[in-house]
Coordinates of C-alpha atoms (C1' of nucleotides) and ligand atoms in Angstrom, one line a residue:
Chain A
M1405 CA 108.7 72.4 103.1
K1406 CA 108.2 72.0 99.4
T1407 CA 111.2 72.5 97.1
E1408 CA 111.5 76.0 95.8
E1409 CA 111.0 74.9 92.2
E1410 CA 107.4 74.0 92.7
I1411 CA 106.4 77.0 94.7
K1412 CA 104.0 79.4 93.2
I1413 CA 103.7 82.6 95.2
P1414 CA 100.4 84.3 94.7
N1415 CA 100.8 87.9 93.6
A1416 CA 98.7 89.1 96.4
T1417 CA 101.1 87.4 98.9
A1418 CA 104.2 88.8 97.2
K1419 CA 102.9 92.3 97.7
R1420 CA 102.5 91.8 101.4
I1421 CA 105.9 90.4 102.1
P1422 CA 107.7 93.8 102.4
L1423 CA 105.0 94.9 104.9
Y1424 CA 105.5 91.7 107.0
Y1425 CA 109.3 92.2 106.9
R1426 CA 109.1 95.8 107.9
Y1427 CA 106.9 95.1 110.9
L1428 CA 108.9 92.1 112.0
K1429 CA 112.0 94.3 112.2
T1430 CA 110.1 96.8 114.2
L1431 CA 109.0 94.1 116.6
Q1432 CA 112.5 92.8 117.0
E1433 CA 113.7 96.3 117.7
S1434 CA 111.1 96.6 120.5
G1435 CA 112.4 93.3 121.9
V1436 CA 109.4 91.2 120.9
E1437 CA 110.6 87.6 120.4
R1438 CA 107.5 85.9 119.4
I1439 CA 104.3 86.8 117.7
K1440 CA 100.9 85.1 117.1
S1441 CA 99.1 85.6 113.8
K1442 CA 96.2 87.3 115.6
E1443 CA 98.5 89.8 117.3
F1444 CA 100.3 90.5 114.1
S1445 CA 97.0 90.9 112.4
Q1446 CA 96.0 93.7 114.7
L1447 CA 99.3 95.4 114.2
I1448 CA 99.4 95.4 110.4
Q1449 CA 95.7 95.3 109.8
V1450 CA 95.7 92.2 107.6
P1451 CA 93.4 89.3 108.7
S1452 CA 95.1 86.6 110.6
A1453 CA 93.9 83.9 108.2
T1454 CA 95.6 85.8 105.4
I1455 CA 98.8 86.0 107.3
R1456 CA 98.9 82.3 108.1
R1457 CA 98.0 81.4 104.5
D1458 CA 100.7 83.8 103.2
F1459 CA 103.3 82.4 105.6
S1460 CA 102.4 78.8 104.7
H1461 CA 103.6 79.3 101.2
F1462 CA 107.2 79.5 102.5
G1463 CA 107.0 76.4 104.7
E1464 CA 105.8 75.7 108.2
L1465 CA 107.2 78.7 109.9
G1466 CA 105.4 78.6 113.2
R1467 CA 104.4 76.3 115.9
S1468 CA 100.9 75.4 117.0
G1469 CA 100.0 76.8 120.4
Y1470 CA 103.1 79.0 120.3
G1471 CA 103.1 81.4 117.4
Y1472 CA 106.1 82.5 115.3
D1473 CA 109.6 83.2 116.3
V1474 CA 110.2 86.8 115.2
S1475 CA 113.9 86.4 114.4
Y1476 CA 113.2 83.2 112.5
L1477 CA 110.6 84.9 110.4
I1478 CA 113.0 87.8 109.8
E1479 CA 115.5 85.3 108.6
V1480 CA 113.1 83.7 106.3
F1481 CA 111.7 87.0 104.8
S1482 CA 115.2 88.4 104.6
N1483 CA 116.1 85.5 102.4
I1484 CA 113.0 85.9 100.3
L1485 CA 113.6 89.6 99.8
N1486 CA 117.3 88.9 99.5
T1487 CA 118.1 91.8 101.8
K1488 CA 121.6 90.7 102.5
V1489 CA 122.5 91.9 99.0
E1490 CA 122.7 95.6 98.5
K1491 CA 120.4 96.9 95.8
R1492 CA 122.1 99.7 94.0
I1493 CA 119.6 102.1 92.5
A1494 CA 119.8 104.9 90.0
L1495 CA 117.6 107.9 90.2
V1496 CA 116.7 109.7 86.9
G1497 CA 115.3 113.2 87.1
A1498 CA 116.6 115.2 90.1
G1499 CA 113.7 117.5 90.3
N1500 CA 111.4 118.2 93.3
L1501 CA 110.4 114.6 93.8
G1502 CA 113.8 113.2 92.9
K1503 CA 115.5 115.4 95.5
A1504 CA 113.0 114.3 98.1
L1505 CA 113.8 110.7 97.3
L1506 CA 117.5 111.3 97.4
N1507 CA 117.4 113.1 100.7
N1508 CA 115.5 110.2 102.2
N1509 CA 117.3 107.4 100.3
F1510 CA 115.3 104.7 102.0
R1511 CA 117.1 105.5 105.2
R1512 CA 115.5 102.7 107.2
N1513 CA 116.4 100.0 104.7
E1514 CA 120.0 99.4 104.8
N1515 CA 120.1 97.4 101.6
L1516 CA 118.3 99.8 99.4
N1517 CA 120.7 102.5 98.1
I1518 CA 120.3 105.2 95.5
V1519 CA 123.9 105.5 94.4
C1520 CA 123.6 107.6 91.3
A1521 CA 121.5 110.4 90.0
F1522 CA 121.0 111.6 86.4
D1523 CA 119.3 114.6 84.9
A1524 CA 119.1 116.2 81.5
N1525 CA 119.2 119.8 82.8
P1526 CA 122.8 121.2 82.6
E1527 CA 122.1 123.3 85.7
M1528 CA 121.5 120.2 87.8
I1529 CA 124.7 118.4 86.7
G1530 CA 127.4 118.4 89.4
Q1531 CA 125.0 119.2 92.3
K1532 CA 125.5 117.0 95.2
I1533 CA 122.3 115.9 97.0
N1534 CA 122.7 113.9 100.2
G1535 CA 126.1 112.7 99.0
V1536 CA 125.0 111.7 95.5
T1537 CA 126.2 113.7 92.6
V1538 CA 123.9 114.5 89.7
R1539 CA 125.4 113.3 86.4
P1540 CA 124.5 113.9 82.8
M1541 CA 122.3 111.3 81.0
S1542 CA 125.2 110.4 78.7
D1543 CA 127.0 108.9 81.7
M1544 CA 124.2 106.5 82.6
K1545 CA 125.0 103.5 80.5
E1546 CA 128.6 103.3 81.7
L1547 CA 127.9 104.1 85.3
V1548 CA 125.1 101.5 85.5
R1549 CA 127.6 98.9 84.5
K1550 CA 130.5 100.1 86.6
E1551 CA 128.4 100.7 89.7
G1552 CA 126.5 97.4 89.4
I1553 CA 123.1 99.2 89.4
T1554 CA 120.1 96.9 88.9
T1555 CA 117.2 99.2 89.5
A1556 CA 116.1 102.7 88.4
I1557 CA 113.6 105.2 89.8
S1558 CA 112.3 107.7 87.2
T1559 CA 111.0 111.0 88.4
V1560 CA 111.0 112.9 85.1
P1561 CA 108.0 114.7 83.7
S1562 CA 105.5 112.5 81.9
S1563 CA 106.4 114.2 78.6
H1564 CA 109.9 112.6 78.7
S1565 CA 108.9 109.4 80.4
Q1566 CA 109.1 107.1 77.4
E1567 CA 112.4 108.6 76.2
V1568 CA 114.0 108.2 79.6
V1569 CA 112.7 104.7 80.2
D1570 CA 114.2 103.8 76.8
Q1571 CA 117.6 105.0 78.0
I1572 CA 117.2 103.2 81.3
V1573 CA 116.4 99.9 79.5
D1574 CA 119.2 100.5 77.1
S1575 CA 121.6 100.8 80.1
G1576 CA 120.7 97.2 81.0
I1577 CA 118.4 97.9 84.0
T1578 CA 115.5 95.5 84.3
A1579 CA 113.5 96.9 87.1
I1580 CA 112.0 100.4 87.0
L1581 CA 109.9 102.4 89.4
N1582 CA 108.2 105.1 87.5
F1583 CA 106.6 108.2 89.1
A1584 CA 105.3 109.5 85.7
P1585 CA 101.9 107.8 85.4
G1586 CA 101.8 107.5 81.6
R1587 CA 102.2 103.9 80.5
V1588 CA 105.3 103.3 78.6
K1589 CA 106.5 100.5 76.4
V1590 CA 109.3 98.2 77.7
P1591 CA 110.7 94.9 76.6
E1592 CA 109.0 91.8 78.0
Q1593 CA 111.8 91.0 80.5
V1594 CA 111.8 94.5 82.0
K1595 CA 109.6 95.0 85.1
I1596 CA 108.0 98.4 85.5
Q1597 CA 105.9 99.6 88.4
Y1598 CA 104.0 102.9 88.4
I1599 CA 103.5 105.1 91.4
D1600 CA 100.6 107.1 90.4
L1601 CA 99.8 109.6 93.1
T1602 CA 97.0 111.3 91.4
T1603 CA 95.2 108.0 90.8
E1604 CA 95.7 107.0 94.4
L1605 CA 94.3 110.3 95.6
Q1606 CA 91.3 110.2 93.2
T1607 CA 90.5 106.6 94.2
L1608 CA 90.6 107.5 97.8
I1609 CA 88.4 110.5 97.4
Y1610 CA 86.0 108.5 95.2
M1611 CA 85.7 105.8 97.8
D1612 CA 85.3 108.3 100.6
E1613 CA 82.5 110.1 98.8
N1614 CA 80.6 107.1 97.6
F1615 CA 81.1 104.6 100.3
T1616 CA 80.7 106.8 103.3
S1617 CA 78.4 109.7 102.9
R1618 CA 76.4 109.7 99.7
K1619 CA 75.4 106.1 99.2
H1620 CA 75.3 106.0 95.4
F1621 CA 77.7 103.3 94.9
N1622 CA 79.0 100.4 97.1
F1623 CA 82.3 98.6 97.1
S1624 CA 82.9 95.0 97.7
N1625 CA 86.0 95.4 99.9
Q1626 CA 88.8 97.6 100.9
D1627 CA 92.5 97.7 100.2
Chain B
M1138 CA 71.1 101.3 82.8
K1139 CA 70.5 100.0 86.2
T1140 CA 69.5 102.5 88.9
E1141 CA 72.4 103.8 90.9
E1142 CA 71.2 102.2 94.1
E1143 CA 71.7 98.7 93.0
I1144 CA 75.1 99.2 91.4
K1145 CA 78.0 97.5 93.1
I1146 CA 81.3 98.7 91.7
P1147 CA 84.0 96.1 92.2
N1148 CA 87.0 97.5 94.0
A1149 CA 89.3 96.5 91.2
T1150 CA 87.2 98.5 88.8
A1151 CA 87.2 101.5 91.0
K1152 CA 90.9 101.7 91.1
R1153 CA 91.1 101.8 87.4
I1154 CA 88.7 104.7 86.9
P1155 CA 91.2 107.5 87.4
L1156 CA 93.5 105.8 84.8
Y1157 CA 90.7 105.6 82.3
Y1158 CA 89.8 109.2 83.0
R1159 CA 93.3 110.5 82.6
Y1160 CA 93.8 108.8 79.3
L1161 CA 90.5 109.8 77.9
K1162 CA 91.4 113.5 78.6
T1163 CA 94.7 113.0 76.9
L1164 CA 92.9 111.4 73.9
Q1165 CA 90.5 114.3 73.7
E1166 CA 93.4 116.8 73.8
S1167 CA 94.9 115.0 70.9
G1168 CA 91.7 115.4 69.0
V1169 CA 90.6 111.7 69.1
E1170 CA 86.8 111.6 69.1
R1171 CA 86.2 107.9 69.4
I1172 CA 88.0 104.9 70.7
K1173 CA 87.6 101.1 70.6
S1174 CA 88.2 99.0 73.6
K1175 CA 91.1 97.3 71.8
E1176 CA 92.9 100.5 70.9
F1177 CA 92.4 101.8 74.4
S1178 CA 93.7 98.6 75.7
Q1179 CA 97.0 99.0 73.9
L1180 CA 97.3 102.5 75.2
I1181 CA 96.7 101.9 78.8
Q1182 CA 97.9 98.3 79.0
V1183 CA 94.8 96.9 80.4
P1184 CA 93.1 94.0 78.6
S1185 CA 90.2 95.1 76.4
A1186 CA 87.8 92.6 78.1
T1187 CA 88.6 94.2 81.4
I1188 CA 87.9 97.6 80.0
R1189 CA 84.6 96.6 78.5
R1190 CA 83.6 94.8 81.7
D1191 CA 84.6 97.9 83.8
F1192 CA 82.7 100.3 81.6
S1193 CA 79.6 98.1 81.6
H1194 CA 79.2 98.7 85.3
F1195 CA 78.2 102.2 84.5
G1196 CA 75.7 101.5 81.7
E1197 CA 75.9 100.8 78.0
L1198 CA 78.5 103.4 77.2
G1199 CA 79.4 102.3 73.7
R1200 CA 78.0 101.2 70.5
S1201 CA 78.6 97.9 68.8
G1202 CA 80.7 98.1 65.7
Y1203 CA 81.6 101.6 66.5
G1204 CA 83.4 101.9 69.9
Y1205 CA 83.1 104.6 72.5
D1206 CA 82.6 108.3 72.1
V1207 CA 85.6 109.9 73.9
S1208 CA 83.7 113.0 75.1
Y1209 CA 80.8 111.0 76.3
L1210 CA 83.1 108.7 78.3
I1211 CA 84.8 111.8 79.8
E1212 CA 81.4 113.1 80.8
V1213 CA 80.5 109.8 82.5
F1214 CA 83.8 109.4 84.3
S1215 CA 83.9 113.0 85.3
N1216 CA 80.5 112.5 87.0
I1217 CA 81.7 109.3 88.6
L1218 CA 84.8 111.0 90.0
N1219 CA 82.8 114.2 90.6
T1220 CA 85.6 116.3 89.0
K1221 CA 83.4 119.3 88.7
V1222 CA 83.6 119.8 92.4
E1223 CA 86.9 121.2 93.6
K1224 CA 88.6 118.9 96.2
R1225 CA 90.3 121.0 98.7
I1226 CA 93.2 119.3 100.3
A1227 CA 95.4 119.9 103.3
L1228 CA 99.0 118.8 103.4
V1229 CA 100.5 118.0 106.8
G1230 CA 104.3 117.9 107.1
A1231 CA 106.0 120.3 104.8
G1232 CA 109.3 118.4 104.6
N1233 CA 111.1 117.2 101.6
L1234 CA 108.3 115.1 100.2
G1235 CA 105.6 117.6 101.3
K1236 CA 107.4 120.4 99.5
A1237 CA 107.6 118.3 96.3
L1238 CA 103.9 117.7 96.5
L1239 CA 103.2 121.4 97.1
N1240 CA 105.3 122.4 94.2
N1241 CA 103.5 120.0 91.9
N1242 CA 100.1 120.4 93.4
F1243 CA 98.4 118.0 91.0
R1244 CA 99.0 120.5 88.3
R1245 CA 97.2 118.5 85.6
N1246 CA 94.1 117.9 87.6
E1247 CA 92.3 121.2 87.8
N1248 CA 89.9 120.0 90.6
L1249 CA 92.5 118.7 93.0
N1250 CA 94.0 121.5 95.1
I1251 CA 96.3 121.5 98.1
V1252 CA 95.0 124.7 99.7
C1253 CA 96.7 124.5 103.1
A1254 CA 99.9 123.2 104.6
F1255 CA 100.7 122.5 108.2
D1256 CA 103.8 121.7 110.1
A1257 CA 105.0 121.4 113.7
N1258 CA 108.4 122.9 113.1
P1259 CA 108.3 126.6 114.0
E1260 CA 111.0 127.3 111.4
M1261 CA 108.6 126.1 108.7
I1262 CA 105.7 128.3 109.8
G1263 CA 105.0 131.2 107.5
Q1264 CA 107.1 129.9 104.6
K1265 CA 105.2 130.1 101.3
I1266 CA 105.6 127.2 98.9
N1267 CA 104.1 127.5 95.5
G1268 CA 101.6 130.0 96.9
V1269 CA 100.6 128.0 99.9
T1270 CA 101.6 129.3 103.4
V1271 CA 102.7 126.8 106.0
R1272 CA 100.7 127.1 109.2
P1273 CA 101.0 125.8 112.7
M1274 CA 99.2 122.6 113.6
S1275 CA 97.0 124.5 116.1
D1276 CA 95.4 126.3 113.1
M1277 CA 94.3 123.1 111.4
K1278 CA 90.9 122.4 112.9
E1279 CA 89.7 125.9 112.3
L1280 CA 91.1 126.2 108.8
V1281 CA 89.8 122.8 107.7
R1282 CA 86.3 124.0 108.5
K1283 CA 86.7 127.5 107.2
E1284 CA 88.3 126.4 103.9
G1285 CA 86.0 123.5 103.3
I1286 CA 88.8 120.9 103.3
T1287 CA 87.8 117.3 102.9
T1288 CA 91.0 115.4 102.4
A1289 CA 94.5 115.4 103.9
I1290 CA 97.9 114.2 102.8
S1291 CA 100.3 113.3 105.5
T1292 CA 104.0 113.5 104.9
V1293 CA 105.3 113.5 108.5
P1294 CA 107.8 111.0 109.8
S1295 CA 106.5 107.6 110.8
S1296 CA 107.2 108.3 114.4
H1297 CA 104.6 111.1 114.4
S1298 CA 102.2 109.5 112.0
Q1299 CA 99.5 108.3 114.5
E1300 CA 99.6 111.5 116.4
V1301 CA 99.2 113.6 113.3
V1302 CA 96.5 111.4 111.9
D1303 CA 94.6 111.7 115.1
Q1304 CA 94.7 115.5 114.7
I1305 CA 93.6 115.2 111.1
V1306 CA 90.6 113.0 112.0
D1307 CA 89.8 115.4 114.9
S1308 CA 89.6 118.2 112.4
G1309 CA 86.7 116.4 110.6
I1310 CA 88.6 115.1 107.6
T1311 CA 87.5 111.6 106.4
A1312 CA 90.0 110.8 103.7
I1313 CA 93.7 110.6 104.3
L1314 CA 96.6 109.8 102.0
N1315 CA 99.5 108.7 104.2
F1316 CA 103.1 108.6 103.1
A1317 CA 104.2 107.2 106.4
P1318 CA 103.9 103.5 105.9
G1319 CA 103.2 102.5 109.5
R1320 CA 99.5 101.4 109.9
V1321 CA 97.6 103.8 112.1
K1322 CA 94.2 103.5 113.9
V1323 CA 91.4 105.5 112.5
P1324 CA 87.6 105.5 113.2
E1325 CA 85.5 103.3 110.9
Q1326 CA 84.2 106.1 108.8
V1327 CA 87.6 107.5 107.9
K1328 CA 89.2 106.2 104.7
I1329 CA 93.0 106.0 104.8
Q1330 CA 95.2 105.0 102.0
Y1331 CA 99.0 104.3 102.3
I1332 CA 101.6 105.2 99.8
D1333 CA 104.4 102.9 100.7
L1334 CA 107.3 103.6 98.5
T1335 CA 109.7 101.2 100.1
T1336 CA 107.3 98.3 99.8
E1337 CA 106.6 99.1 96.1
L1338 CA 110.3 99.2 95.4
Q1339 CA 111.0 95.9 97.3
T1340 CA 108.1 94.2 95.6
L1341 CA 109.3 95.3 92.2
I1342 CA 112.9 94.1 92.9
Y1343 CA 111.6 90.9 94.3
M1344 CA 109.6 90.2 91.3
D1345 CA 112.4 91.2 89.0
E1346 CA 114.8 88.9 90.7
N1347 CA 112.5 85.9 91.0
F1348 CA 110.4 86.1 88.0
T1349 CA 113.0 87.0 85.4
S1350 CA 116.5 85.7 86.1
R1351 CA 116.6 83.3 89.0
K1352 CA 113.6 81.1 88.5
H1353 CA 113.1 80.2 92.2
F1354 CA 109.6 81.5 92.4
N1355 CA 106.8 82.2 90.0
F1356 CA 103.9 84.6 90.1
S1357 CA 100.5 84.1 88.9
N1358 CA 100.0 87.4 87.2
Q1359 CA 101.2 91.0 87.0
D1360 CA 100.0 94.3 88.2
Chain C
dC367 C1' 102.8 62.9 132.9
dT368 C1' 98.3 64.6 131.9
dC369 C1' 95.4 67.9 130.4
dA370 C1' 93.4 72.3 129.2
dA371 C1' 94.1 76.2 126.4
dG372 C1' 95.4 78.0 122.5
dA373 C1' 97.6 78.5 117.7
dT374 C1' 99.0 76.7 113.5
dG375 C1' 98.4 75.0 108.7
dT376 C1' 95.2 73.8 105.5
dG377 C1' 91.1 71.7 103.1
dA378 C1' 87.0 73.5 101.6
dA379 C1' 83.8 77.2 100.9
dT380 C1' 83.2 81.7 99.3
dA381 C1' 84.2 85.9 97.1
dT382 C1' 86.4 88.5 93.8
dT383 C1' 88.6 89.4 89.5
dT384 C1' 90.1 88.2 85.0
dT385 C1' 89.5 86.3 80.7
dA386 C1' 87.3 84.0 76.7
dA387 C1' 84.0 83.8 73.5
dC388 C1' 80.0 85.0 71.1
dA389 C1' 75.1 86.7 70.1
dA390 C1' 73.3 90.8 68.9
dG391 C1' 73.5 95.1 67.0
dA392 C1' 75.6 99.1 64.5
dG393 C1' 78.1 101.1 60.7
dG394 C1' 79.4 101.6 56.2
dT395 C1' 79.6 100.2 51.3
dG396 C1' 77.9 99.3 46.9
Chain D
dC237 C1' 68.4 97.8 50.9
dA238 C1' 71.3 93.9 51.6
dC239 C1' 75.3 92.4 53.3
dC240 C1' 79.7 92.2 55.3
dT241 C1' 82.6 93.7 59.0
dC242 C1' 83.5 95.0 63.3
dT243 C1' 82.7 95.9 68.3
dT244 C1' 80.0 96.0 72.1
dG245 C1' 77.9 94.0 76.4
dT246 C1' 77.4 89.9 78.7
dT247 C1' 77.2 85.0 79.9
dA248 C1' 80.0 81.6 81.3
dA249 C1' 84.4 79.7 82.6
dA250 C1' 88.7 80.1 84.7
dA251 C1' 91.9 82.1 87.7
dT252 C1' 93.0 84.4 92.1
dA253 C1' 92.3 85.7 96.6
dT254 C1' 90.1 85.6 101.0
dT255 C1' 88.0 83.6 104.7
dC256 C1' 86.1 79.9 107.6
dA257 C1' 86.6 76.4 110.6
dC258 C1' 88.8 72.7 112.6
dA259 C1' 92.0 68.5 113.1
dT260 C1' 96.3 68.5 114.9
dC261 C1' 100.0 69.8 117.5
dT262 C1' 102.5 72.4 121.2
dT263 C1' 102.9 74.6 125.2
dG264 C1' 102.9 75.3 130.0
dA265 C1' 100.6 74.4 134.4
dG266 C1' 99.7 71.3 137.9
Ligands
NAD49 N1 106.1 116.2 92.7 C1 105.0 115.7 92.9 O1 104.3 115.9 93.9 C2 104.3 114.7 91.9 C3 103.0 114.3 92.1 C4 102.5 113.4 91.2 C5 103.2 113.0 90.2 N2 104.5 113.5 90.0 C6 105.2 113.0 88.8 O2 106.6 112.8 89.2 C7 107.4 113.3 88.1 C8 108.4 114.3 88.6 O3 107.8 115.3 89.3 P1 108.6 116.6 89.8 O4 107.7 117.4 90.6 O5 109.8 116.1 90.5 O6 109.0 117.3 88.5 P2 110.3 118.3 88.3 O7 110.0 119.1 87.1 O8 110.5 119.0 89.5 O9 111.5 117.4 88.0 C9 111.7 116.7 86.8 C10 113.2 116.6 86.6 O10 113.4 115.7 85.4 C11 114.5 116.3 84.7 N3 114.3 115.9 83.3 C12 113.4 116.4 82.3 N4 113.6 115.8 81.2 C13 114.5 114.9 81.3 C14 115.1 113.9 80.5 N5 114.7 113.8 79.2 N6 116.1 113.2 81.0 C15 116.5 113.3 82.3 N7 116.0 114.2 83.1 C16 115.0 115.0 82.7 C17 114.3 117.8 84.8 O11 115.5 118.5 84.6 C18 113.9 117.9 86.3 O12 115.0 118.0 87.1 C19 106.5 113.8 87.1 O13 106.2 112.8 86.1 C20 105.2 114.1 87.8 O14 104.1 113.9 87.0 C21 105.0 114.3 90.8
NAD50 N1 111.1 111.5 101.1 C1 111.1 110.3 100.6 O1 111.6 110.0 99.5 C2 110.3 109.2 101.2 C3 110.4 107.9 100.8 C4 109.7 106.9 101.4 C5 108.8 107.3 102.5 N2 108.8 108.6 102.9 C6 108.0 108.9 104.0 O2 107.3 110.1 103.9 C7 107.3 110.8 105.1 C8 107.9 112.2 105.0 O3 109.2 112.1 104.4 P1 110.1 113.4 104.2 O4 111.3 112.9 103.5 O5 109.3 114.5 103.6 O6 110.5 113.8 105.7 P2 111.0 115.2 106.3 O7 111.6 114.9 107.6 O8 111.7 115.9 105.3 O9 109.6 116.0 106.6 C9 108.8 115.7 107.6 C10 108.1 117.0 108.0 O10 107.1 116.7 109.0 C11 107.1 117.7 110.0 N3 106.6 117.1 111.2 C12 107.3 116.3 112.1 N4 106.5 116.0 113.1 C13 105.3 116.6 112.9 C14 104.1 116.7 113.7 N5 104.0 116.0 114.8 N6 103.1 117.5 113.2 C15 103.3 118.1 112.0 N7 104.4 118.1 111.3 C16 105.4 117.4 111.8 C17 108.6 118.1 110.1 O11 108.7 119.4 110.7 C18 109.0 118.0 108.6 O12 108.8 119.3 108.0 C19 108.0 109.9 106.1 O13 107.1 109.2 106.8 C20 108.8 109.0 105.2 O14 109.0 107.8 105.8 C21 109.5 109.5 102.3

DNA sequence: CTCAAGATGTGAATATTTTAACAAGAGGTG
DNA sequence: CACCTCTTGTTAAAATATTCACATCTTGAG
């Protein structure tokens, strides 16, 4: 295995790691001890060549004529995703979507935890949702530090997105998942990822309409 | 402009169209009548070369030394996304997330409408959420036909995902947005798109940890 | 131990996507 | 009208990503 310093993980690979990890855990729970790239391929609907290529970036994880050891793979991907360290997350905007996220709280992922919630609406403050108390925005900076929070999820309306992201950044957080689709400005070192449900839906419908029934446009591949 | 039959829209381009469309509408609302690819680039954080290349797939939409006419672009993208036709959507699984989606109901997109909701839990049946009544699963097939529904959003637990998707497919729907991350089997002609919040969060955190602070891994580009 | 079957890891080919760079054309000014 | 400025659309190059296909290795059976 190459030294970590020289590894360049392709972006496309990085995005698939959590999927691999999730399914490996499922397999382990079902008592499966080894898996071949072809079998895994069928399960997760990713071509086996892509799986093998992806895995190969992290070393020689399998054995010819045998496949991969499920628990070893889990060990490897667990290290890559650093799942042994609890990720303490703040949620900002305890509205409809925020409450749904709080109630779910990444149940199946023991190391992902929403530990704080913030809102600007005085009526929300003090409410307890699935064990998490909603606090005023003014408490954020201090709590982020005190609670060791590293990540934020923003579910505020688009109109307040930039303002809220500014506050999140100011609190020292460097990773933000934003459900408001409007692009906001963040400093270089801050990673922001958008979850844009409307766009996903529109793209889906567009592809359905144009790829399947009315053959006006064609697409080169799927996602 | 090439005839529609010979156009091949790259997948990467297709996924950006809704973003373009959304921002163009916003610009128009702000009274902006023309836009240059460089200005647009700053706004949506997509390189101007990518924007121009994307646009070029749909013809010569702009004018040298001038830029693009906002209302003309809106016209073009509106046709591409077929926004003049109402998309009637069914939501299956009126739980926490389903309710959030119902309450929001793609407010800003006049042509996207969740018109029906279904759930298996008898206690949910009959509840009205933001004007939409929750119905039993047994009503789905008939209502999908009667209401002219073409798209479904599934927000049921992973454990029932395949079962519910089967029912959705059986009702004649060919486009499914699935919030349960487990990969399900669907017939060839059915398009399914997953919204996998845990994966998005894990990828974000992974990139934040490895790209920014601890330089163990590097990534080739961003998303 | 030998061998057939079968799977990995990877070079090489292919496909897709992004980016650079600029010729050609349009706009606006004097 | 002549000219300078600016921006598009596109050609070509570079960067990424996927896929093929097979040499090589391992297993497990006999
Ligand atoms: N709910 C959905 O189905 C859905 C679908 C697509 C996109 N979205 C996006 O997700 C975001 C949240 O949606 P929602 O339905 O939960 O909205 P919501 O109105 O129910 O909740 C928003 C919450 O943010 C709080 N808030 C407002 N301004 C704030 C500020 N400056 N600081 C802190 N908190 C503030 C409000 O008090 C409220 O509790 C929106 O950007 C929306 O566009 C939601
Ligand atoms: N809520 C979140 O923040 C969140 C985050 C990540 C992923 N998800 C995923 O989204 C999905 C929904 O999450 P949720 O929090 O809304 O769950 P939930 O339990 O609140 O709601 C699920 C709903 O589905 C209904 N249902 C169950 N089985 C059904 C069946 N066979 N047919 C029809 N309806 C059925 C239930 O009655 C319930 O109303 C889950 O797959 C979950 O993994 C949710």
